[in-house]
Coordinates of C-alpha atoms and ligand atoms in Angstrom, one line a residue:
X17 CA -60.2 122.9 188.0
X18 CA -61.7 124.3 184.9
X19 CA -64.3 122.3 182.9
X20 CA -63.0 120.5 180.0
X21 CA -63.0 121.0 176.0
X22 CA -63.9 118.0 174.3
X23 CA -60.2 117.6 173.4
X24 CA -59.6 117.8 177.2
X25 CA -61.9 114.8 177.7
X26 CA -60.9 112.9 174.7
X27 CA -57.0 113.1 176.2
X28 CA -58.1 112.4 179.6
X29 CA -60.5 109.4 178.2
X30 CA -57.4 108.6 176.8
X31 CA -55.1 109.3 179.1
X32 CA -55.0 108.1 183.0
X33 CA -51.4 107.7 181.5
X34 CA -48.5 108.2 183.2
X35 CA -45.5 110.1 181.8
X36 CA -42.1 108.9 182.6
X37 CA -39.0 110.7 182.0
X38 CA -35.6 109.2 182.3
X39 CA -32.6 111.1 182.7
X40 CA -29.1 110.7 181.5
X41 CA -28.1 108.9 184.1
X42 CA -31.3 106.7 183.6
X43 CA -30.3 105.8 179.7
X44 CA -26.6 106.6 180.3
X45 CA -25.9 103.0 178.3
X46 CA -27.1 99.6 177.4
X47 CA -27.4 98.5 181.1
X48 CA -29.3 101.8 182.1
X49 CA -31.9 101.6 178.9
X50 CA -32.4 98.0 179.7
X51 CA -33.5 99.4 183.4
X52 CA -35.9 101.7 182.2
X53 CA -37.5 98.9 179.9
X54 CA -38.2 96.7 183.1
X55 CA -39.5 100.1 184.7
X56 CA -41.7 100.5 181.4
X57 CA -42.9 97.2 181.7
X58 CA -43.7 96.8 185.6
X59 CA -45.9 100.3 185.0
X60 CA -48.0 98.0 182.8
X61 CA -51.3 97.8 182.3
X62 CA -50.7 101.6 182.9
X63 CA -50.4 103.4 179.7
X64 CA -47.3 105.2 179.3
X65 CA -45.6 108.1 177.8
X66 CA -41.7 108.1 178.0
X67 CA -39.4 111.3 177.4
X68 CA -35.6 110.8 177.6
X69 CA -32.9 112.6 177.6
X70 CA -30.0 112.5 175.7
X71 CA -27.0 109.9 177.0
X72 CA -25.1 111.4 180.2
X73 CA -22.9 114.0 179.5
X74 CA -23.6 114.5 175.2
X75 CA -25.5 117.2 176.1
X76 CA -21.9 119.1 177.2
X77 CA -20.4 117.5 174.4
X78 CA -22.1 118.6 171.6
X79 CA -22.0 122.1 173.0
X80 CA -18.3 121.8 173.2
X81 CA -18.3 120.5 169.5
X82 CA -20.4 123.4 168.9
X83 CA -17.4 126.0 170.3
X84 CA -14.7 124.1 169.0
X85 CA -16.0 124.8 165.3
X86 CA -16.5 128.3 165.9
X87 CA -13.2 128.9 167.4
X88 CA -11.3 127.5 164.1
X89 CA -11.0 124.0 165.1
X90 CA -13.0 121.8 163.1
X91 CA -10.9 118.7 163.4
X92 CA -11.3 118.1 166.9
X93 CA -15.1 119.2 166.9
X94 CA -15.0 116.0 164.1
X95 CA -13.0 113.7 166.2
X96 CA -15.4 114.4 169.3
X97 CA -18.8 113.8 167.2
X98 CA -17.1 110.3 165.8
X99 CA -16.4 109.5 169.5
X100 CA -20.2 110.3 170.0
X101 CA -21.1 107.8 167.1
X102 CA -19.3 105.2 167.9
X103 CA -20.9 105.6 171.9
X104 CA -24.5 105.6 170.4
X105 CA -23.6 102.8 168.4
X106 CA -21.9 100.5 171.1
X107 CA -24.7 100.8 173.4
X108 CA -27.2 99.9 170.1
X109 CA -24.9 96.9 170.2
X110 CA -25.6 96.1 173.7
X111 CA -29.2 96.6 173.4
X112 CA -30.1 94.8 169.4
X113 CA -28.3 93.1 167.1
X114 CA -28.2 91.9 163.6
X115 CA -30.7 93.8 161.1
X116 CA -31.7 96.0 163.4
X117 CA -28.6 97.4 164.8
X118 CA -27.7 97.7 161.6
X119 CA -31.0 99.8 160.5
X120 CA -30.2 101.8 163.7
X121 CA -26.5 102.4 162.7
X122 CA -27.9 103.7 159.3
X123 CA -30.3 106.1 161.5
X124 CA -27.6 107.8 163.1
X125 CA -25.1 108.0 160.0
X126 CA -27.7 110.3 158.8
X127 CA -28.1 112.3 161.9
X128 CA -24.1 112.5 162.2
X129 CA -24.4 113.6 158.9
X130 CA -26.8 116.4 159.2
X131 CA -24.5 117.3 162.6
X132 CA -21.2 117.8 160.4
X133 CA -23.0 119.8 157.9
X134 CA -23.9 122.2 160.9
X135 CA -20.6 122.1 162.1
X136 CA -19.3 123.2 159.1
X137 CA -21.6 125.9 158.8
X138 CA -20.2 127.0 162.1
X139 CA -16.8 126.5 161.0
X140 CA -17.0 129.4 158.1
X141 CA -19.5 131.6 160.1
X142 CA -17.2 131.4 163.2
X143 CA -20.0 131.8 165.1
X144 CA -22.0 129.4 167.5
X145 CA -24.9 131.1 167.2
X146 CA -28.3 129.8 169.4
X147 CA -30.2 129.0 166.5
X148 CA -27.0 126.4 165.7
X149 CA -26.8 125.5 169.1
X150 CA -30.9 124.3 169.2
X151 CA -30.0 122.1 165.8
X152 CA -27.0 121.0 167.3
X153 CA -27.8 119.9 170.7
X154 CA -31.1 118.5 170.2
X155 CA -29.7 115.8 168.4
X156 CA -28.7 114.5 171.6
X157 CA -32.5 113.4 172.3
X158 CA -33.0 112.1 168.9
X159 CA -30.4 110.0 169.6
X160 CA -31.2 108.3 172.9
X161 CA -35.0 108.6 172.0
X162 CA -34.4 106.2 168.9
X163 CA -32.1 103.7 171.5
X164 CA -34.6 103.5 174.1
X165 CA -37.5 103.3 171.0
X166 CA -35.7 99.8 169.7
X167 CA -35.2 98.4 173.4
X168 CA -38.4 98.5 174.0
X169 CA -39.8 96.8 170.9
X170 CA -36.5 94.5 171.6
X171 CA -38.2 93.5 174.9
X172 CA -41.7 93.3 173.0
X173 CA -43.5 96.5 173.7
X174 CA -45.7 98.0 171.7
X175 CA -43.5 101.1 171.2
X176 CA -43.9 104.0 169.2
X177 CA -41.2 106.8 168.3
X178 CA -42.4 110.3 168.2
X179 CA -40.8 113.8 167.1
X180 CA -40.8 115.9 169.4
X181 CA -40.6 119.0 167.7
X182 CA -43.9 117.6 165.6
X183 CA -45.8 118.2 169.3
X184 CA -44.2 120.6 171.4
X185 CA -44.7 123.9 169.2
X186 CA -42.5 127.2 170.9
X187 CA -41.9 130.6 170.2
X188 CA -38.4 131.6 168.4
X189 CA -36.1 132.5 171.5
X190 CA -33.6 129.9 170.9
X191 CA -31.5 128.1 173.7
X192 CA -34.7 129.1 176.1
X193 CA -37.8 128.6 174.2
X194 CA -41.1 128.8 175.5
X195 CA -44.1 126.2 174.8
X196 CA -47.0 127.9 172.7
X197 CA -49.4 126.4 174.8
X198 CA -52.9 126.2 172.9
X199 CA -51.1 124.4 170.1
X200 CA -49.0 122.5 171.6
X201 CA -51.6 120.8 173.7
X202 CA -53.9 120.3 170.2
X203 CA -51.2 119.1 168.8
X204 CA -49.6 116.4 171.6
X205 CA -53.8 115.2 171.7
X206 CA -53.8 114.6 167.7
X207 CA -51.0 112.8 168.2
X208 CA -50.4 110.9 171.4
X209 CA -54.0 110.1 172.3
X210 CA -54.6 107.6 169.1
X211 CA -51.3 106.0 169.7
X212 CA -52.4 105.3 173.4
X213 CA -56.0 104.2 172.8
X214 CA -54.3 102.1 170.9
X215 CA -52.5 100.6 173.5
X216 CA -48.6 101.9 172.1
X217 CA -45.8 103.3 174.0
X218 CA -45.3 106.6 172.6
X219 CA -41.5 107.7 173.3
X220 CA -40.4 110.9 172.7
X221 CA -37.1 113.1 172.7
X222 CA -37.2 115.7 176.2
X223 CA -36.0 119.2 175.8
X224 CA -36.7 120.0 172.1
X225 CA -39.5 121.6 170.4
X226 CA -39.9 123.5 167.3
X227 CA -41.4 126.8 166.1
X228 CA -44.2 126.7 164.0
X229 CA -42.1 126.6 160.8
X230 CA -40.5 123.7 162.2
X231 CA -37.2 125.6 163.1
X232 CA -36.0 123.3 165.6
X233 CA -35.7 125.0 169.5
X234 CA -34.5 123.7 172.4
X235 CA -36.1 124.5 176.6
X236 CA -33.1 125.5 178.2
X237 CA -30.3 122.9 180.1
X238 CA -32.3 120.1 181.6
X239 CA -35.2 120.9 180.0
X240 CA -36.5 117.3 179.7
X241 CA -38.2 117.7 182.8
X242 CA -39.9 120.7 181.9
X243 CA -41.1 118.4 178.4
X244 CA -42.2 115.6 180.7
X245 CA -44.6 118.0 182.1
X246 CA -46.0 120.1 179.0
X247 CA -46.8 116.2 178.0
X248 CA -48.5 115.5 181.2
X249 CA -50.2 118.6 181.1
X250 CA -51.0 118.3 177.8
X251 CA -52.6 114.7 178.1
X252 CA -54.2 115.3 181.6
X253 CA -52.0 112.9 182.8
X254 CA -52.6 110.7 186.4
X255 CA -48.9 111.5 187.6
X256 CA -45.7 112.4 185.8
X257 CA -42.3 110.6 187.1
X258 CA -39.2 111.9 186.8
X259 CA -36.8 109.1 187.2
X260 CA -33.1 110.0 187.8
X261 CA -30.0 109.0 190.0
X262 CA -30.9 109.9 193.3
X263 CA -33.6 108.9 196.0
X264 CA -35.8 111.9 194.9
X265 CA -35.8 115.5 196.5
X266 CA -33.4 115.3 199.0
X267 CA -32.9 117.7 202.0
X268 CA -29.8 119.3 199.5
X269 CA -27.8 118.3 196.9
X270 CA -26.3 114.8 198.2
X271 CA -23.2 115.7 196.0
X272 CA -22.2 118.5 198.6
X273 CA -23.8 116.4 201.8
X274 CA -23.7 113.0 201.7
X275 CA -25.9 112.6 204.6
X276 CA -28.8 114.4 202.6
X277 CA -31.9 112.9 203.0
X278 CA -34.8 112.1 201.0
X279 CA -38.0 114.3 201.4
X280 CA -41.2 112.3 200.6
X281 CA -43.3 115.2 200.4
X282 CA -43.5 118.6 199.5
X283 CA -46.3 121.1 197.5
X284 CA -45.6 122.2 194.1
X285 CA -44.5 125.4 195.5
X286 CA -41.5 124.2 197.8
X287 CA -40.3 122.3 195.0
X288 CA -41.0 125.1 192.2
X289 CA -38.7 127.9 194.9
X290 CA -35.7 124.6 195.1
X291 CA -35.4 124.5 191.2
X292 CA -35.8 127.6 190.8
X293 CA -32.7 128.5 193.5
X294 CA -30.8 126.2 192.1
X295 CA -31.5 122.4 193.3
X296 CA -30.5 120.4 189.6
X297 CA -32.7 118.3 190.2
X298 CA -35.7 119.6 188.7
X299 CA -35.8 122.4 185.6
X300 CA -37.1 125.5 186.9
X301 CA -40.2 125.4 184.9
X302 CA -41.2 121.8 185.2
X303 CA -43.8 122.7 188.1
X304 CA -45.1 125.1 186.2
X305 CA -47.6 123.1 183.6
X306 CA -47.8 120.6 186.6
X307 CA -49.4 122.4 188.9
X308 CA -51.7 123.8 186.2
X309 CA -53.3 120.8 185.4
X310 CA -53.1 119.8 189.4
X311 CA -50.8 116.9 188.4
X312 CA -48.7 115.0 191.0
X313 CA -45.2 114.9 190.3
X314 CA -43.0 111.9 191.2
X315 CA -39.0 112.2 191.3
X316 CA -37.7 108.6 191.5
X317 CA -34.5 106.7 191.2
X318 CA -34.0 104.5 187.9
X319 CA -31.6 102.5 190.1
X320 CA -33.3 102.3 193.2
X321 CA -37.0 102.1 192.0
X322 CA -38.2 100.4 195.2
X323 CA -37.4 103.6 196.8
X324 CA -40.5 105.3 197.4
X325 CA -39.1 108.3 195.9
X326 CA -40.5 112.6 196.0
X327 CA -44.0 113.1 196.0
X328 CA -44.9 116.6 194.9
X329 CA -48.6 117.3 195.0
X330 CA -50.8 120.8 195.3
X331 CA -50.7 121.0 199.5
X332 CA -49.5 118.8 201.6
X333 CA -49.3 119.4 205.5
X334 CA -46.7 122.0 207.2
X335 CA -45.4 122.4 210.4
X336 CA -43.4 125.4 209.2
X337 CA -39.8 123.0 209.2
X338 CA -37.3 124.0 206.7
X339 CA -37.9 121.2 203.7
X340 CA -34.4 121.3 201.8
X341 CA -31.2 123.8 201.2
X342 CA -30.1 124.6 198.0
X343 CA -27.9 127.4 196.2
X344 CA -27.7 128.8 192.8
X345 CA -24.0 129.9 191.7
X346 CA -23.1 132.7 189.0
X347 CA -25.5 135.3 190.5
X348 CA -24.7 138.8 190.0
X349 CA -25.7 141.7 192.3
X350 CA -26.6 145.0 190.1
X351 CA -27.1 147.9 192.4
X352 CA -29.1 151.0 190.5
X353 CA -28.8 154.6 192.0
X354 CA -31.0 157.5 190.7
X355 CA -29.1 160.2 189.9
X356 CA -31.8 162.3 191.3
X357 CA -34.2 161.0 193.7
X358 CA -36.2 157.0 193.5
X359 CA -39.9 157.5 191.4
X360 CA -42.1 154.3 190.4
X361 CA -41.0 155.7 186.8
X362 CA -37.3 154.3 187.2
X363 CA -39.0 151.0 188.3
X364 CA -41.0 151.0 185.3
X365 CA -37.8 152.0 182.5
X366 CA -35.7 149.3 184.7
X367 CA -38.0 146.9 184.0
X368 CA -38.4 147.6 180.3
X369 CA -34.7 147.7 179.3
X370 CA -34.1 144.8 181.3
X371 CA -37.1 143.3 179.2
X372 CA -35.5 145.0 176.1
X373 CA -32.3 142.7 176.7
X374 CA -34.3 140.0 177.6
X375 CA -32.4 139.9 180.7
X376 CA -34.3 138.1 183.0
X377 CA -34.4 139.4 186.8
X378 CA -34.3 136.7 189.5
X379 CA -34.7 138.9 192.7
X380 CA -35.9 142.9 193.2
X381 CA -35.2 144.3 196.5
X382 CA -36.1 148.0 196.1
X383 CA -36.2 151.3 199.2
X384 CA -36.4 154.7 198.9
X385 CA -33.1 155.4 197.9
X386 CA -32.0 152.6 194.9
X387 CA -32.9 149.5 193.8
X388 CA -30.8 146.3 194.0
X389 CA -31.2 143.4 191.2
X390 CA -29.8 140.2 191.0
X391 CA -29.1 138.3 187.6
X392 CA -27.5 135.2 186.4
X393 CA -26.2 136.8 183.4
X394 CA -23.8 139.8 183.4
X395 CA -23.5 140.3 179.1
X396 CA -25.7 142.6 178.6
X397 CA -25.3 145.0 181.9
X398 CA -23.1 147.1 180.1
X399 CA -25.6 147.8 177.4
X400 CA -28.5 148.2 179.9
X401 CA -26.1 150.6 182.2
X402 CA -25.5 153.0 179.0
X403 CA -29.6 153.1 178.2
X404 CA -30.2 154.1 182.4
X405 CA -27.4 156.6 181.9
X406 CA -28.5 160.2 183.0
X407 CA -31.4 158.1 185.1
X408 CA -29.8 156.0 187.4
X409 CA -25.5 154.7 188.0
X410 CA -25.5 151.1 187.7
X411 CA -22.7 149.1 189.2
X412 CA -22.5 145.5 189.6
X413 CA -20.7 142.6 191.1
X414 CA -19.9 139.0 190.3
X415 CA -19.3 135.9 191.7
X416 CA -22.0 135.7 194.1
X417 CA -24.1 132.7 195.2
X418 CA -27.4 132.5 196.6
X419 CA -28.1 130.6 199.4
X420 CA -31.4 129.3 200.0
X421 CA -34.0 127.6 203.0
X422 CA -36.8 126.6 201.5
X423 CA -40.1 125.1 203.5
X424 CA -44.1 126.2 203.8
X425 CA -44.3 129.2 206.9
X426 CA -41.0 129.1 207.4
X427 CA -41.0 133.0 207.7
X428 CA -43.7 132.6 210.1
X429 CA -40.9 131.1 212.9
X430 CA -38.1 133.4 213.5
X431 CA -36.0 131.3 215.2
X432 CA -35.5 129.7 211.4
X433 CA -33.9 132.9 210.7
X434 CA -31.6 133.5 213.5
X435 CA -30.8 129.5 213.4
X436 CA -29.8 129.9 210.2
X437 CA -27.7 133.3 211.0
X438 CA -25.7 131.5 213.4
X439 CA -24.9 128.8 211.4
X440 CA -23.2 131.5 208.7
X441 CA -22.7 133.8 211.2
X442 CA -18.9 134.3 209.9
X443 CA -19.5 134.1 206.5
X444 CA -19.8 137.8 204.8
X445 CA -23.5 138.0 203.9
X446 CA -24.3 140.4 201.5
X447 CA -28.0 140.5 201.1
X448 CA -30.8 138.5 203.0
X449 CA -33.7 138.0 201.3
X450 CA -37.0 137.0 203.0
X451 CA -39.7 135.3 200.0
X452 CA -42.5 137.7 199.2
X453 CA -44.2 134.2 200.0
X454 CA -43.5 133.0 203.2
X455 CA -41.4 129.8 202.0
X456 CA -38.1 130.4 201.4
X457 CA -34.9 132.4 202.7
X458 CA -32.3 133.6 201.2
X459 CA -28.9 134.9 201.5
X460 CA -26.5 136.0 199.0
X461 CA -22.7 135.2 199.9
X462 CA -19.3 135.2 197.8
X463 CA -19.5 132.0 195.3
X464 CA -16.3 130.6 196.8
X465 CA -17.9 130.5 200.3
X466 CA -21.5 129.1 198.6
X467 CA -20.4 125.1 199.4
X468 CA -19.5 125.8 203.2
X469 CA -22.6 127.7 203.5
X470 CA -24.9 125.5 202.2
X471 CA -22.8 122.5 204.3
X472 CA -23.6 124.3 207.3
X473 CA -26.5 125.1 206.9
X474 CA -27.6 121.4 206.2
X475 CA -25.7 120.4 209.4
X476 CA -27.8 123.1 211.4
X477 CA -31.4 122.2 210.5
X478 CA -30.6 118.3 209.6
X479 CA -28.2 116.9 211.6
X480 CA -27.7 116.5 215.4
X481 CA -27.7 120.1 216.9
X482 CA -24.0 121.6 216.5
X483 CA -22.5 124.0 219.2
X484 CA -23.9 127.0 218.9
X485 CA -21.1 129.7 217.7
X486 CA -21.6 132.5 220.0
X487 CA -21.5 135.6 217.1
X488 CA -24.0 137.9 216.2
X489 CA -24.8 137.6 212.0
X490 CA -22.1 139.7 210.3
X491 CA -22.6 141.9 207.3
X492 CA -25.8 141.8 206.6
X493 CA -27.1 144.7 204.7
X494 CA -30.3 145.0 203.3
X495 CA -33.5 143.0 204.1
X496 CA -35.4 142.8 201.1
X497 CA -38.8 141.6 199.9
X498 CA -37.8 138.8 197.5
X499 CA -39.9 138.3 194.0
X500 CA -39.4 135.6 191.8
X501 CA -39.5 136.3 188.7
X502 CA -40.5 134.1 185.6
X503 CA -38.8 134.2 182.2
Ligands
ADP122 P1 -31.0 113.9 185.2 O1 -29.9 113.6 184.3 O2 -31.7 112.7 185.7 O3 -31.9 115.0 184.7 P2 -29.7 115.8 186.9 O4 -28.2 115.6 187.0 O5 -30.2 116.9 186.1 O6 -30.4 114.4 186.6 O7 -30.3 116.0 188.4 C1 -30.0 115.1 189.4 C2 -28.9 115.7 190.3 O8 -29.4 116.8 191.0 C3 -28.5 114.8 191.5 O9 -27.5 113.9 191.0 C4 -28.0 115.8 192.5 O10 -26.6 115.9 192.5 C5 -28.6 117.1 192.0 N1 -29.3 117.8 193.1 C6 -29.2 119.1 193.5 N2 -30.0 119.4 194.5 C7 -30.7 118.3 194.8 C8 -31.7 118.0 195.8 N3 -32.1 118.9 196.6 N4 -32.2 116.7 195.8 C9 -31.7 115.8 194.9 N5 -30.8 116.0 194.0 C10 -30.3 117.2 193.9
LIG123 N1 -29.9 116.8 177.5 C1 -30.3 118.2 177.9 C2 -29.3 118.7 178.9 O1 -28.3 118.1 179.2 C3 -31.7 118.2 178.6 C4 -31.9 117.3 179.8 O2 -31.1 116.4 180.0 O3 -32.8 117.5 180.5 O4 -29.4 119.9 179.2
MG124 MG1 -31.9 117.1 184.8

C-alpha cells in the first residue's frame, strides 16, 4: 500500500472502525432497526460507522410515485407517498415514543413536504426526469437514516446523524453518479473522524451523494453497498460489513436454489465478476474502493448474525473450483458489421459513440470480420446505429441473459467448461464467453431459459453428480475474449 498523507493517518488514528451497512431487509421495520441496534451495540468497544438503506421496498415505491406523476396521475402518486408516511411513522412508533416521536413525525412532515413539491413539479413537466429521480428517491435514506439515528440514542448510544450528501461529493450523471474521490475522502475525514475520536456513532444515509453545488445525486440501485465502501475507504477502515437477509455469498442466488450454499471465502475479484454478472447481492462497484484501500469485506445476515457469514479479502487460496453461479437478465447482443472490411479505426469510433451515449459496454468479443457487443440498455442503439451508418450495419437482439461460473483458475481446468456444456447442453447458447482473466465463464442464452440455466448449472457443480446427458453443446457460436468493462 501507498504511504499515507497526514489526513490518511489522522483517519486511520481515528479509525480501526468498522463500517456497517444494513439493508432494507435489515431496517425493514421496528423489529429489524431494533436488530441492528443490538448488532451496533455487541460491535462495541469497536467504533462504528453505520450506512442504511432506505426501508424494504420504498426504494421501488418512490420510483413508482415518481412515474405516476409524470404520466398525469398525481392523485395516486399522493395517495402512495401518504402510505409511505404513515409506514415511516408506525415503525417511529414502534421504536420511540412521546416527545420524540413526535419531533420525528415533525422531521418527516417536512421531508413529505419537500417530496410533494417535487412531485408536482413532475406533474406539470410531465417528465420524470434523473435529476427528479436523485431528489426523489434519496429521500428514502433520509428517512430510515433518521429511524435508525433515534433507536440508537433510544437504546443509549452515543449516536450521531450525518448527511450524506455533505461527504460523499460526485460528478453530475444523475441516477449513476460517480464519487469524486479526492474530495470526498477530505471531506468524510473532516467530518467522521472528530465525531469518532469522540467516541459517537456516526449514521449516515447509503446510496446518495451530492455534486459540489449540493445538487443532490444518487449511486445507482443498491448503491448503499457501494457508499459503505467509499466510507470504509475513505476512513481506512479495519473491515466493512454488509449485513443483509441471507447467510452471505452464497454458491447462487438462494431465491432460484434453495439448496445454495454459503461461501466463506473468496478474493475481491471473484466477488467483484458475481456483482458485476449479476449476483444482487453486492452493487457492482462496492469492491472497487475496497480493494483499493486492501479492506476486507464482510456480507452477514442481520437475522442470523452468529452465522459466520462472506469473507472477501485480497487472495485467498484456489484450487481452481467454481465459487458461485450467477446471471444478469436484460442483456442485449449488438452485432456491428463493416461495411467494408474490420480496421482498429472502427474499434476506436465504436468506442467513442458508445462513450458519446454514455452507453456503457459490458462484454467486447471482436474477429476479423465484426465485432459483437453486449449492453444492458437498448435506448440509445438506434441513435448510435445512425452515427456508425456508412461504417459499419448494426443489428441487435433483446431478451438475452448471461449466464455466469465464476471461481479463481477456473479457465485453467477444461473439464469446468465441458461440465458446464453438458449441463446446458440443450439449451440454445448464443455466445460463450471465456474472462480475459481466468475467473469466470460465461454464456449468453434466451432470458426465458436464464432460471433453468442457472438451476442446472448449480445442480452440476454443487449438488450430487447428475446423469450425465449424453449431447454434445448445441449452438454455440463464437468464443470470445471477454472484457469487463467499468462505467
Ligand atoms: P439488501 O437489501 O440487504 O441490500 P439485496 O436484496 O440487495 O439486499 O441483496 C440480497 C439478495 O441478493 C438476497 O436476498 C438474494 O436473493 C440475492 N442474491 C443474488 N445472488 C446471490 C448470491 N450469490 N448470494 C447471496 N445472495 C444473492
Ligand atoms: N434504496 C436503494 C435501492 O433500493 C439503495 C440500496 O438499497 O442499496 O436501490
Ligand atoms: Mg442491496
Amino acid at each position: 500500500m501507498s504511504e499515507l498523507s497526514v489526513e490518511g493517518r489522522e483517519a486511520e488514528a481515528a479509525g480501526e472502525c468498522v463500517v456497517m451497512k444494513f439493508g432494507g431487509t435489515s431496517v425493514q421495520d421496528a423489529a429489524a432497526i431494533r436488530r441492528v441496534c443490538q448488532l451496533t451495540r455487541r460491535a462495541l468497544p469497536e467504533r462504528r460507522v453505520l450506512v442504511v438503506s432506505a426501508l424494504a421496498k420504498v426504494t421501488d415505491q418512490l420510483m413508482n410515485a415518481g412515474w405516476a406523476a409524470a404520466e398525469g396521475r398525481l392523485d395516486a402518486a399522493r395517495a402512495s407517498l401518504q402510505l409511505l408516511r404513515e409506514r415511516h411513522e408506525a415503525v417511529a412508533g414502534g421504536l420511540v415514543g412521546g416527545d420524540e416521536h413526535r419531533r420525528l413525525c415533525n422531521e418527516f412532515a417536512r421531508e413529505f413536504d419537500a417530496l410533494a413539491v417535487v412531485l408536482s413539479r413532475i406533474a406539470s413537466e410531465k417528465a420524470f426526469t434523473p435529476h427528479a429521480q436523485d431528489q426523489l428517491l434519496g429521500v428514502g435514506e433520509s428517512l430510515s437514516s433518521k429511524l435508525v439515528h433515534a433507536a440508537l440514542q433510544s437504546a443509549g448510544m452515543e449516536a450521531v446523524l450525518v448527511d450524506s450528501r455533505d461527504c460523499i461529493v460526485t460528478d453530475a450523471a444523475h441516477t449513476r453518479a460517480t464519487p469524486l474521490w479526492d474530495e470526498t475522502n477530505e471531506r468524510l475525514r473532516a467530518v467522521l473522524v472528530p465525531l469518532l475520536k469522540s467516541g459517537q456513532t456516526p449514521v449516515m444515509g447509503g446510496f446518495v451523494g451530492a455534486t459540489r453545488d449540493g445538487i443532490a445525486t444518487t449511486l445507482g440501485r443498491g448503491g448503499s453497498d457501494f457508499s459503505a465502501s467509499i466510507v470504509g475507504a475513505g476512513l481506512h477502515a479495519k473491515r466493512i460489513e454488509i449485513w443483509t437477509d441471507v447467510d452471505g455469498i452464497m454458491t447462487t442466488d438462494p431465491a432460484l436454489c434453495p439448496d445454495a450454499s454459503r461461501v466463506a471465502r473468496m478474493s475481491f475479484d471473484e466477488a467483484a465478476d458475481l456483482a458485476y454478472f449479476g449476483a444482487k447481492v453486492l452493487h457492482p462497484a462496492t469492491l472497487v474502493p475496497a480493494m483499493r484501500g486492501n479492506i476486507p469485506v464482510w456480507v452477514l445476515n442481520s437475522r442470523n448474525p452468529n452465522c459466520a457469514g462472506t469473507e472477501i479479502v485480497a487472495r485467498c487460496e484456489s484450487d481452481g473450483r467454481v465459487k458461485a453461479v450467477t446471471s444478469k437478465r436484460g442483456v442485449a447482443i449488438v452485432d456491428i458489421e463493416p461495411v467494408r472490411w474490420f480496421a482498429p479505426e472502427l474499434l476506436r469510433e465504436v468506442f467513442d459513440v458508445f462513450e458519446r451515449h454514455q452507453h456503457s459496454l459490458d462484454l467486447l468479443s471482436a474477429s476479423r470480420g465484426s465485432l459483437a457487443l453486449l449492453v444492458s440498455s437498448v435506448t440509445a442503439l438506434p441513435a448510435i446505429a445512425e452515427e456508425l451508418k456508412g461504417l459499419a450495419n448494426v443489428r441487435w437482439e433483446s431478451h438475452k441473459a448471461l449466464v455466469c461460473l465464476v471461481g479463481e483458475q477456473i479457465r485453467r481446468r477444461p473439464e469446468i467448461a465441458s461440465q458446464a456444456f453438458r449441463a446446458i447442453a440443450d439449451i440454445d447458447v448464443r455466445m460463450i464467453c471465456q474472462g480475459a482473466s481466468e475467473r469466470n465463464i460465461s454464456f449468453l442464452v434466451d432470458e426465458s431459459r436464464a432460471v433453468e440455466a442457472v438451476q442446472r448449472l448449480h445442480r452440476s457443480f454443487f449438488s450430487a453428480p447428475a446423469p450425465e446427458p449424453a449431447m454434445e453443446a448445441s449452438s454455440s457460436q463464437a468464443m470470445c475474449q471477454a472484457e469487463g468493462v467499468w462505467q
